[in-house]
Short mmCIF file of C-alpha atoms in Angstrom, two decimals:
data_model
loop_
_atom_site.label_atom_id
_atom_site.label_comp_id
_atom_site.label_asym_id
_atom_site.label_seq_id
_atom_site.Cartn_x
_atom_site.Cartn_y
_atom_site.Cartn_z
CA MET A 11 0.09 -0.22 -0.26
CA PRO A 12 1.70 3.54 -1.05
CA ALA A 13 1.99 5.50 2.16
CA PRO A 14 -0.30 7.23 3.84
CA ASN A 15 -0.13 11.39 2.70
CA LEU A 16 1.37 10.45 -0.21
CA PRO A 17 -0.56 10.90 -3.57
CA GLN A 18 -0.98 8.48 -5.73
CA LYS A 19 0.68 9.06 -9.63
CA GLY A 20 -1.47 8.40 -12.48
CA LEU A 21 -0.41 5.06 -13.96
CA ASN A 22 0.97 2.98 -16.78
CA ILE A 23 0.51 0.82 -18.60
CA LEU A 24 2.61 -1.03 -20.96
CA CYS A 25 1.19 -4.40 -23.12
CA ILE A 26 2.60 -6.15 -25.97
CA ASP A 27 0.65 -7.59 -28.90
CA GLY A 28 1.91 -11.65 -30.07
CA GLY A 29 3.98 -11.74 -33.54
CA GLY A 30 6.81 -14.35 -34.26
CA VAL A 31 9.76 -12.90 -35.54
CA ARG A 32 8.37 -9.60 -35.75
CA GLY A 33 7.65 -9.65 -32.45
CA LEU A 34 11.57 -7.79 -32.64
CA SER A 35 10.03 -4.67 -33.63
CA ALA A 36 8.15 -4.08 -30.51
CA LEU A 37 11.49 -4.40 -28.55
CA ILE A 38 13.70 -1.34 -30.96
CA ILE A 39 10.55 0.96 -31.25
CA LEU A 40 10.64 0.65 -26.67
CA ASP A 41 13.86 0.68 -26.54
CA GLU A 42 13.06 4.36 -28.59
CA ILE A 43 11.20 5.25 -26.05
CA MET A 44 13.45 4.29 -23.34
CA THR A 45 16.25 6.36 -25.04
CA ARG A 46 14.89 9.34 -25.47
CA MET A 47 12.83 9.19 -21.34
CA ARG A 48 16.87 8.99 -20.21
CA HIS A 49 18.52 11.24 -22.39
CA SER A 50 15.73 13.73 -21.43
CA SER A 51 15.97 13.47 -17.82
CA GLU A 52 18.74 15.76 -15.89
CA HIS A 53 21.51 13.21 -14.99
CA GLY A 54 21.32 10.70 -17.63
CA ILE A 55 19.46 8.13 -15.19
CA SER A 56 19.00 4.41 -16.71
CA ALA A 57 15.47 4.51 -17.72
CA ASN A 58 14.81 0.51 -17.38
CA PRO A 59 10.42 -0.25 -18.37
CA TYR A 60 9.91 -1.66 -14.48
CA GLU A 61 11.09 1.54 -13.36
CA TYR A 62 8.36 3.51 -15.09
CA PHE A 63 5.35 0.59 -16.19
CA ASP A 64 3.46 -0.11 -12.97
CA VAL A 65 1.80 -2.83 -15.37
CA ILE A 66 3.62 -4.82 -17.83
CA ALA A 67 1.73 -7.39 -20.02
CA GLY A 68 1.62 -9.99 -23.47
CA THR A 69 1.21 -12.91 -25.30
CA GLY A 70 2.46 -15.30 -27.11
CA THR A 71 6.79 -13.76 -28.15
CA GLY A 72 5.15 -10.78 -26.58
CA ALA A 73 4.68 -12.41 -23.18
CA ILE A 74 8.73 -14.16 -22.91
CA GLN A 75 8.99 -9.86 -23.99
CA ALA A 76 6.84 -8.77 -20.84
CA CYS A 77 8.55 -11.73 -18.36
CA MET A 78 11.74 -10.31 -19.26
CA LEU A 79 11.70 -6.86 -18.72
CA GLY A 80 9.03 -6.49 -16.33
CA ARG A 81 9.11 -10.11 -14.18
CA LEU A 82 13.05 -10.40 -14.34
CA ARG A 83 13.27 -6.60 -15.09
CA MET A 84 15.69 -6.87 -17.54
CA SER A 85 16.60 -3.02 -20.01
CA THR A 86 15.60 -3.45 -23.71
CA LYS A 87 19.48 -3.23 -24.52
CA SER A 88 19.88 -6.86 -22.43
CA ALA A 89 15.46 -8.35 -23.46
CA ILE A 90 17.01 -7.59 -27.34
CA GLU A 91 19.96 -9.58 -27.15
CA CYS A 92 18.57 -12.45 -24.93
CA TYR A 93 15.35 -12.02 -28.05
CA ALA A 94 17.43 -12.62 -31.21
CA SER A 95 19.61 -15.12 -29.13
CA LEU A 96 16.69 -17.27 -28.56
CA ALA A 97 16.08 -16.62 -32.53
CA ASN A 98 18.88 -17.98 -33.23
CA ASN A 99 18.78 -21.63 -31.41
CA VAL A 100 14.83 -22.51 -30.08
CA PHE A 101 12.86 -20.37 -33.10
CA SER A 102 15.41 -21.00 -37.00
CA GLN A 103 14.53 -24.50 -37.29
CA LYS A 104 12.94 -25.37 -40.89
CA ASN A 105 11.57 -29.13 -41.84
CA TRP A 106 12.03 -31.14 -45.32
CA LEU A 107 9.18 -28.65 -46.18
CA GLY A 108 11.15 -25.49 -45.36
CA ARG A 109 8.85 -25.27 -42.31
CA THR A 110 9.52 -23.33 -38.87
CA PHE A 111 8.69 -25.34 -35.94
CA PHE A 112 10.63 -26.07 -32.42
CA LYS A 113 10.61 -28.07 -29.96
CA ILE A 114 9.72 -26.76 -26.34
CA SER A 115 12.62 -28.99 -24.72
CA LYS A 116 15.05 -26.54 -26.74
CA LEU A 117 13.00 -23.84 -25.82
CA ARG A 118 13.45 -24.84 -21.57
CA GLU A 119 16.78 -25.16 -22.19
CA SER A 120 17.65 -21.99 -23.77
CA LEU A 121 14.48 -20.02 -20.83
CA ARG A 122 16.06 -21.97 -17.97
CA LYS A 123 20.14 -20.34 -19.11
CA ILE A 124 18.17 -16.71 -19.42
CA ILE A 125 16.64 -16.95 -16.08
CA GLN A 126 19.01 -18.29 -14.55
CA HIS A 127 21.65 -15.66 -15.33
CA GLU A 128 19.19 -13.06 -14.32
CA THR A 129 18.13 -14.36 -10.90
CA GLY A 130 20.06 -16.58 -10.04
CA ASP A 131 17.48 -19.44 -10.26
CA PRO A 132 16.20 -21.46 -13.72
CA ASP A 133 13.21 -22.63 -11.73
CA GLU A 134 12.32 -19.35 -10.19
CA PRO A 135 8.63 -19.11 -9.43
CA MET A 136 6.21 -16.72 -11.71
CA MET A 137 5.35 -14.77 -8.44
CA GLU A 138 6.98 -11.98 -6.37
CA ARG A 139 9.32 -13.82 -3.71
CA LEU A 140 8.29 -11.13 -1.86
CA SER A 141 5.44 -9.55 -2.86
CA ASP A 142 5.62 -5.74 -3.25
CA GLU A 143 2.66 -3.51 -3.89
CA ASN A 144 4.85 -0.91 -5.77
CA ARG A 145 6.72 -3.35 -7.21
CA CYS A 146 5.70 -2.85 -11.76
CA LYS A 147 3.24 -6.28 -11.80
CA THR A 148 3.80 -8.75 -15.00
CA MET A 149 0.89 -10.28 -15.99
CA VAL A 150 0.60 -12.86 -19.51
CA PHE A 151 -1.67 -14.83 -21.17
CA ALA A 152 -2.07 -19.06 -22.39
CA ILE A 153 -5.18 -20.02 -23.28
CA PRO A 154 -6.50 -24.32 -22.15
CA SER A 155 -5.50 -25.94 -25.21
CA GLU A 156 -9.38 -28.05 -24.84
CA ALA A 157 -10.99 -24.24 -25.05
CA SER A 158 -12.22 -22.77 -27.79
CA LEU A 159 -11.23 -19.01 -29.21
CA ALA A 160 -13.08 -17.73 -27.93
CA SER A 161 -12.60 -18.76 -24.32
CA ILE A 162 -11.67 -15.65 -21.45
CA PRO A 163 -7.25 -17.32 -21.21
CA VAL A 164 -5.66 -18.19 -18.38
CA ILE A 165 -3.46 -14.87 -16.48
CA PHE A 166 0.05 -16.04 -15.29
CA GLY A 167 1.17 -12.69 -13.07
CA SER A 168 3.39 -11.72 -10.97
CA TYR A 169 1.26 -11.34 -8.05
CA PRO A 170 -0.84 -13.12 -5.68
CA GLY A 171 -4.54 -12.96 -5.59
CA ILE A 172 -5.38 -13.05 -9.61
CA ILE A 173 -8.62 -13.64 -10.77
CA ASN A 174 -9.21 -16.68 -13.27
CA ALA A 175 -5.29 -17.66 -13.06
CA GLY A 176 -2.88 -20.08 -14.59
CA PRO A 177 -1.31 -22.68 -12.35
CA ASP A 178 1.32 -21.86 -9.84
CA CYS A 179 4.45 -22.56 -11.92
CA THR A 180 8.45 -21.45 -12.87
CA ILE A 181 9.21 -18.46 -15.22
CA TRP A 182 10.14 -20.88 -18.06
CA GLN A 183 7.17 -22.80 -17.88
CA THR A 184 4.88 -19.81 -18.01
CA LEU A 185 6.56 -18.44 -20.54
CA CYS A 186 5.87 -22.24 -22.81
CA ALA A 187 2.92 -22.18 -22.00
CA THR A 188 2.33 -18.60 -23.39
CA ILE A 189 4.15 -19.77 -26.82
CA ALA A 190 2.99 -22.93 -27.39
CA HIS A 191 1.00 -23.59 -31.07
CA PRO A 192 -0.79 -27.00 -32.19
CA ASP A 193 1.35 -27.00 -35.24
CA LEU A 194 4.65 -26.28 -34.08
CA SER A 195 5.27 -27.62 -31.23
CA GLY A 196 1.74 -28.91 -30.01
CA PRO A 197 -0.23 -28.11 -26.82
CA PHE A 198 2.66 -27.78 -23.75
CA GLU A 199 1.45 -29.55 -20.43
CA ILE A 200 1.64 -28.47 -16.90
CA GLY A 201 1.22 -30.67 -14.07
CA ASP A 202 0.57 -34.19 -13.33
CA PRO A 203 -2.76 -35.64 -14.17
CA PRO A 204 -5.27 -36.24 -13.77
CA LEU A 205 -4.43 -32.42 -12.50
CA GLN A 206 -2.83 -31.74 -15.34
CA TRP A 207 -3.12 -27.61 -17.06
CA SER A 208 -2.55 -27.92 -21.05
CA PHE A 209 -1.93 -24.29 -22.79
CA VAL A 210 -1.93 -23.21 -25.90
CA GLU A 211 -0.77 -19.15 -26.91
CA ALA A 212 -3.04 -17.33 -26.36
CA GLY A 213 -2.79 -15.04 -29.82
CA PHE A 214 -5.62 -17.57 -30.58
CA GLY A 215 -8.23 -14.88 -29.93
CA CYS A 216 -6.33 -12.66 -28.19
CA ASN A 217 -3.78 -12.15 -29.74
CA ASN A 218 -3.68 -7.59 -28.68
CA PRO A 219 -5.52 -9.06 -24.60
CA LEU A 220 -4.87 -5.15 -24.15
CA HIS A 221 -8.64 -5.64 -22.89
CA HIS A 222 -8.18 -8.12 -20.47
CA VAL A 223 -5.09 -6.26 -19.13
CA LEU A 224 -7.20 -2.93 -18.44
CA THR A 225 -9.90 -5.37 -16.99
CA GLU A 226 -7.18 -6.85 -14.44
CA VAL A 227 -6.12 -3.37 -13.43
CA ALA A 228 -9.28 -2.35 -12.91
CA ARG A 229 -9.38 -4.52 -10.98
CA LEU A 230 -6.78 -4.77 -9.54
CA TYR A 231 -6.47 -0.98 -8.89
CA PRO A 232 -9.57 0.42 -7.94
CA GLY A 233 -9.57 4.29 -6.98
CA ARG A 234 -6.51 5.34 -8.95
CA HIS A 235 -6.32 6.99 -11.74
CA ILE A 236 -4.44 6.43 -15.73
CA SER A 237 -1.61 8.43 -16.86
CA SER A 238 -0.82 6.48 -19.92
CA VAL A 239 -1.26 3.02 -21.88
CA LEU A 240 1.21 2.19 -24.30
CA SER A 241 -0.10 -0.71 -26.70
CA ILE A 242 3.06 -1.85 -29.02
CA GLY A 243 1.59 -4.22 -31.98
CA THR A 244 3.76 -6.81 -34.35
CA GLY A 245 2.26 -5.79 -38.18
CA LYS A 246 -0.94 -5.10 -39.37
CA ALA A 247 -2.97 -7.42 -40.70
CA ASP A 248 -3.41 -5.85 -44.34
CA THR A 249 1.00 -6.30 -45.14
CA ILE A 250 1.38 -9.80 -43.49
CA GLN A 251 2.45 -12.56 -45.60
CA PHE A 252 1.94 -15.93 -44.89
CA LEU A 253 2.86 -17.37 -47.93
CA GLY A 254 6.19 -17.23 -50.18
CA PRO A 255 6.43 -16.24 -53.73
CA THR A 256 8.43 -19.48 -54.76
CA GLY A 257 9.02 -22.48 -52.36
CA LEU A 258 7.45 -25.26 -50.79
CA LEU A 259 5.81 -24.32 -47.60
CA ARG A 260 2.64 -22.11 -50.40
CA HIS A 261 1.73 -25.54 -51.49
CA PHE A 262 1.89 -27.75 -48.53
CA LEU A 263 0.69 -25.07 -45.83
CA PRO A 264 -3.29 -25.90 -44.31
CA THR A 265 -5.67 -23.04 -46.13
CA LYS A 266 -7.33 -23.17 -42.85
CA ALA A 267 -3.88 -21.96 -40.98
CA VAL A 268 -3.90 -19.73 -43.35
CA ALA A 269 -7.26 -18.16 -42.37
CA ALA A 270 -6.55 -18.43 -38.66
CA THR A 271 -3.17 -16.51 -38.63
CA LYS A 272 -4.58 -13.97 -40.57
CA LYS A 273 -7.49 -13.62 -38.35
CA ILE A 274 -5.37 -13.49 -35.43
CA ALA A 275 -3.35 -10.33 -36.71
CA MET A 276 -6.61 -8.74 -38.27
CA ASP A 277 -8.16 -9.59 -33.86
CA ALA A 278 -4.78 -7.23 -32.91
CA GLU A 279 -6.23 -4.43 -34.65
CA ARG A 280 -10.11 -4.29 -34.38
CA VAL A 281 -9.01 -4.51 -30.10
CA GLY A 282 -6.58 -1.77 -31.05
CA GLN A 283 -9.31 -0.66 -33.17
CA GLU A 284 -11.15 -0.60 -30.13
CA ALA A 285 -9.36 1.08 -27.56
CA GLU A 286 -8.48 4.13 -29.52
CA VAL A 287 -12.48 4.88 -29.64
CA LYS A 288 -12.69 4.32 -26.43
CA PHE A 289 -9.99 6.39 -25.64
CA SER A 290 -10.77 9.47 -28.60
CA ARG A 291 -12.49 11.77 -25.59
CA THR A 292 -8.95 11.28 -23.43
CA ASP A 293 -6.12 13.14 -25.69
CA GLY A 294 -2.76 12.15 -24.70
CA ILE A 295 -4.01 9.21 -22.69
CA TYR A 296 -3.64 6.25 -25.18
CA PHE A 297 -0.63 5.25 -27.76
CA ARG A 298 -0.15 2.68 -30.54
CA PHE A 299 2.61 1.77 -32.37
CA ASN A 300 2.65 -0.71 -35.12
CA VAL A 301 4.85 -1.20 -37.39
CA ASP A 302 3.59 -1.18 -41.12
CA GLN A 303 6.82 -1.43 -43.58
CA MET A 304 7.14 -5.75 -42.98
CA GLN A 305 5.39 -6.96 -46.12
CA SER A 306 8.04 -8.92 -47.26
CA VAL A 307 8.95 -10.62 -44.01
CA GLU A 308 6.77 -13.63 -43.11
CA ILE A 309 5.81 -14.52 -40.00
CA ASP A 310 8.21 -17.71 -38.88
CA GLN A 311 11.48 -16.91 -40.58
CA TRP A 312 13.60 -15.74 -37.96
CA GLU A 313 16.44 -15.52 -40.29
CA ARG A 314 14.95 -11.82 -41.60
CA LEU A 315 15.03 -10.00 -37.68
CA ASN A 316 17.60 -7.67 -39.40
CA GLN A 317 14.96 -5.96 -41.76
CA VAL A 318 12.60 -6.35 -39.08
CA ALA A 319 14.62 -4.03 -36.92
CA GLU A 320 14.99 -1.95 -40.01
CA CYS A 321 12.11 -2.13 -40.61
CA ALA A 322 11.24 -0.93 -37.27
CA ARG A 323 13.55 1.99 -37.27
CA SER A 324 12.12 2.77 -40.66
CA TYR A 325 8.93 3.47 -38.66
CA MET A 326 9.90 5.09 -35.99
CA MET A 327 11.46 7.73 -38.95
CA LEU A 328 8.17 8.60 -40.62
CA ALA A 329 7.34 12.92 -38.61
CA GLU A 330 3.84 11.34 -37.17
CA VAL A 331 5.31 8.61 -35.17
CA SER A 332 8.50 10.10 -33.40
CA GLN A 333 5.69 12.69 -32.30
CA ARG A 334 3.72 10.27 -30.99
CA ILE A 335 7.25 8.94 -29.94
CA ASP A 336 7.39 12.08 -27.81
CA LYS A 337 3.51 12.12 -26.56
CA ALA A 338 3.48 9.37 -24.75
CA ILE A 339 7.34 9.63 -23.28
CA GLN A 340 5.49 12.83 -21.40
CA ALA A 341 1.84 10.73 -20.28
CA ILE A 342 4.96 8.68 -18.75
CA GLN A 343 7.11 10.92 -17.37
CA ALA A 344 4.39 12.93 -15.96
CA ARG A 345 2.00 9.74 -14.24
CA ARG A 346 -0.47 12.43 -13.98
CA LEU A 347 -4.08 11.03 -12.93
CA ALA A 348 -5.27 11.59 -16.12
CA ILE A 349 -9.17 8.58 -15.98
CA PRO A 350 -9.99 6.59 -13.32
CA THR A 351 -9.75 3.20 -13.24
CA VAL A 352 -13.35 2.63 -12.45
CA GLY A 353 -14.79 2.30 -15.74
CA ILE A 354 -12.06 1.22 -17.61
CA ASP A 355 -13.07 -2.60 -17.90
CA GLY A 356 -15.91 -1.12 -19.88
CA GLN A 357 -18.60 -2.20 -17.39
CA LEU A 358 -21.31 -0.12 -17.18
CA GLN A 359 -21.71 1.98 -13.80
CA ILE A 360 -24.39 2.90 -11.52
CA THR A 361 -24.30 7.32 -11.35
CA LYS A 362 -25.89 7.71 -7.59
CA THR A 363 -27.85 10.67 -7.36
CA GLU A 364 -27.46 12.77 -4.01
CA TRP A 365 -30.28 15.23 -3.14
CA PRO A 366 -30.03 18.19 -1.41
CA ALA A 367 -32.12 17.44 2.08
CA ALA A 368 -34.83 19.67 2.80
CA ILE A 369 -37.44 20.01 5.47
CA TYR A 370 -40.83 21.83 4.31
CA TYR A 371 -42.77 23.11 7.01
CA ARG A 372 -45.08 25.59 8.07
CA ASP A 373 -45.25 28.27 10.29
CA PRO A 374 -46.08 28.07 14.01
CA THR A 375 -49.65 30.06 14.29
CA PRO A 376 -48.82 34.37 14.20
CA ASP A 377 -50.27 34.25 18.18
CA TYR A 378 -48.31 31.00 19.17
CA THR A 379 -46.60 32.09 22.50
CA GLY A 380 -45.28 30.40 25.45
CA ARG A 381 -44.46 26.61 26.23
CA GLU A 382 -40.95 28.21 26.83
CA ALA A 383 -39.94 25.94 29.09
CA GLU A 384 -41.38 22.34 26.70
CA ILE A 385 -39.70 24.10 23.88
CA SER A 386 -36.59 24.04 25.80
CA LYS A 387 -37.04 20.56 26.94
CA VAL A 388 -37.43 19.25 23.33
CA GLU A 389 -33.43 21.43 22.63
CA MET A 390 -31.47 19.94 24.93
CA CYS A 391 -33.41 16.84 23.89
CA ILE A 392 -32.14 16.54 19.96
CA CYS A 393 -29.46 19.50 19.84
CA GLY A 394 -26.89 17.58 22.10
CA SER A 395 -24.22 15.40 21.74
CA ASP A 396 -23.50 14.77 18.11
CA TYR A 397 -22.53 10.92 18.40
CA GLU A 398 -26.21 9.44 19.86
CA ARG A 399 -28.90 9.10 18.74
CA LYS A 400 -31.54 11.34 19.63
CA ILE A 401 -35.35 10.41 19.89
CA CYS A 402 -37.99 12.53 21.07
CA VAL A 403 -41.79 12.43 21.32
CA ILE A 404 -43.97 15.16 21.71
CA HIS A 405 -47.28 12.99 23.39
CA GLY A 406 -51.31 14.38 24.60
CA ALA A 407 -54.45 14.35 23.82
CA GLY A 408 -56.12 16.27 20.93
CA GLY A 409 -56.04 20.53 20.83
CA THR A 410 -53.31 20.52 22.94
CA GLY A 411 -50.70 22.38 20.94
CA LYS A 412 -48.74 19.86 20.42
CA THR A 413 -48.28 20.37 16.19
CA GLN A 414 -47.72 24.96 16.53
CA LEU A 415 -44.86 23.65 20.07
CA GLY A 416 -43.30 21.30 17.47
CA LEU A 417 -43.76 24.35 15.01
CA LYS A 418 -42.61 26.13 16.94
CA LEU A 419 -39.83 24.79 17.36
CA LEU A 420 -38.27 23.74 14.08
CA ARG A 421 -38.70 27.06 13.43
CA SER A 422 -36.05 28.94 16.02
CA ASN A 423 -33.63 25.98 14.76
CA SER A 424 -34.07 26.04 10.85
CA GLN A 425 -30.71 27.01 11.00
#
C-alpha cells in the first residue's frame, strides 16, 4: 500500500502483442522510448521499463518480452539480445518442407539459462517471492488447449490474488505455455494427471490482450487513475504475408491455418481500433505503435530479424510516429491522474444521485406564545451530542398544541 499522506500517481500500462519474428519490432520501439526518456532526464540516469510501468503485459512472443522487461527487470537492450538469441537457438529450425518448427525442450533450456543469469535460479517462480504493491506487475496470457477460440484466457501473473489464474509454476513453464503452438510445437502441459493443465498461446483468441489487461487493472487498482496506456503491435493485417512466392511452403501449409493466422492479426487490429474509440475523448493517454512496413517478412522467418529491426527504425523516423513517441514519453513521465480506473474495463457504472436534504414546514400560528419550558426540553434532547442517536416524542391529548410546539421548535432552530 502507498504511504499515507502521499499523493498517488497515475498508473502507466504497457501491453505487447504476440507476433513471431515481428515481435522484435516491439522491443526496438520500446528501446527508442527508453533511450529518449534517458536523454530527457537531467542526469541521464538509466531508464528501464520496470521503473516506469506499473503493469507490463503480453501474449505469445509478447509474453516473453513482458517477462523479460517486467518479471526479470531486464533493460530493453538486454531483452533484444536475449530475444535474438532465442530466435537463433530455438525458433530458426525448419523441416524439409521449409516450415518453421521448434522443440519445447530446446525452448525450456534456453529460457532457463536466461532466467538463471538474471535471478540465479533457473526455476525461479513466476510469482514474486516478496510481495510489494509498488513493484511493477507482470501478466501474460495463455488459453487451455481444449477450450474454444472464444474462451477467456488464463492469466499468469507475478502477483497474488489473480482471478482466473493459471497454475503456480516457474517462469520458464509460464513462457512455454504462452508460446506453445498447436501446429509448430504442440500444447504445453503443466502438472501431473489428473490435475494436469494443457495450454496453447493466447494468440488464438487474444493476440492483443489489452481488453483483458484493462479489466485486470480495474480490479487491481480500484480508486486509482491512469496516466498512460502504451500498446505495441507486431505488424498490421494488411501487410502480413504467410506464403512465399516460391518454395514448398505455399503448397503444403493448410489454407485453414493461413486464414487462422490472418484472423489473429486482424483481431489484434480490431482490439486496437476499439481502444482508439474508448480513449478518443481523452487525448494524450492511449498510444499504439504498429510497424506497417514488413510486407516481405513472413511470420516464421526468424532469420530475417535484421530486416524487422530496420523496418521498425524506418517506421519511427516518420515525423508523425516520432511526435507520438514524444507525447507518449510525456504521459509516462508525468504520471498525471488522467482517467479513473473505474469503468476502464468497459463495465457500466450506476450513478448515485444525491438529492439535497430539505425540510418543508409551515409557520406556527402568529399568536402562538409560551411553552418555553417544553421547547427548551425538546431542544436539549435533540440538539445535544453529535455522537448518539436522538429520539424525542411529543405526546398529549388532541388539541393541546403538539403541532404548534413542533413548528415553533423548527422555526427557532431552522439554521
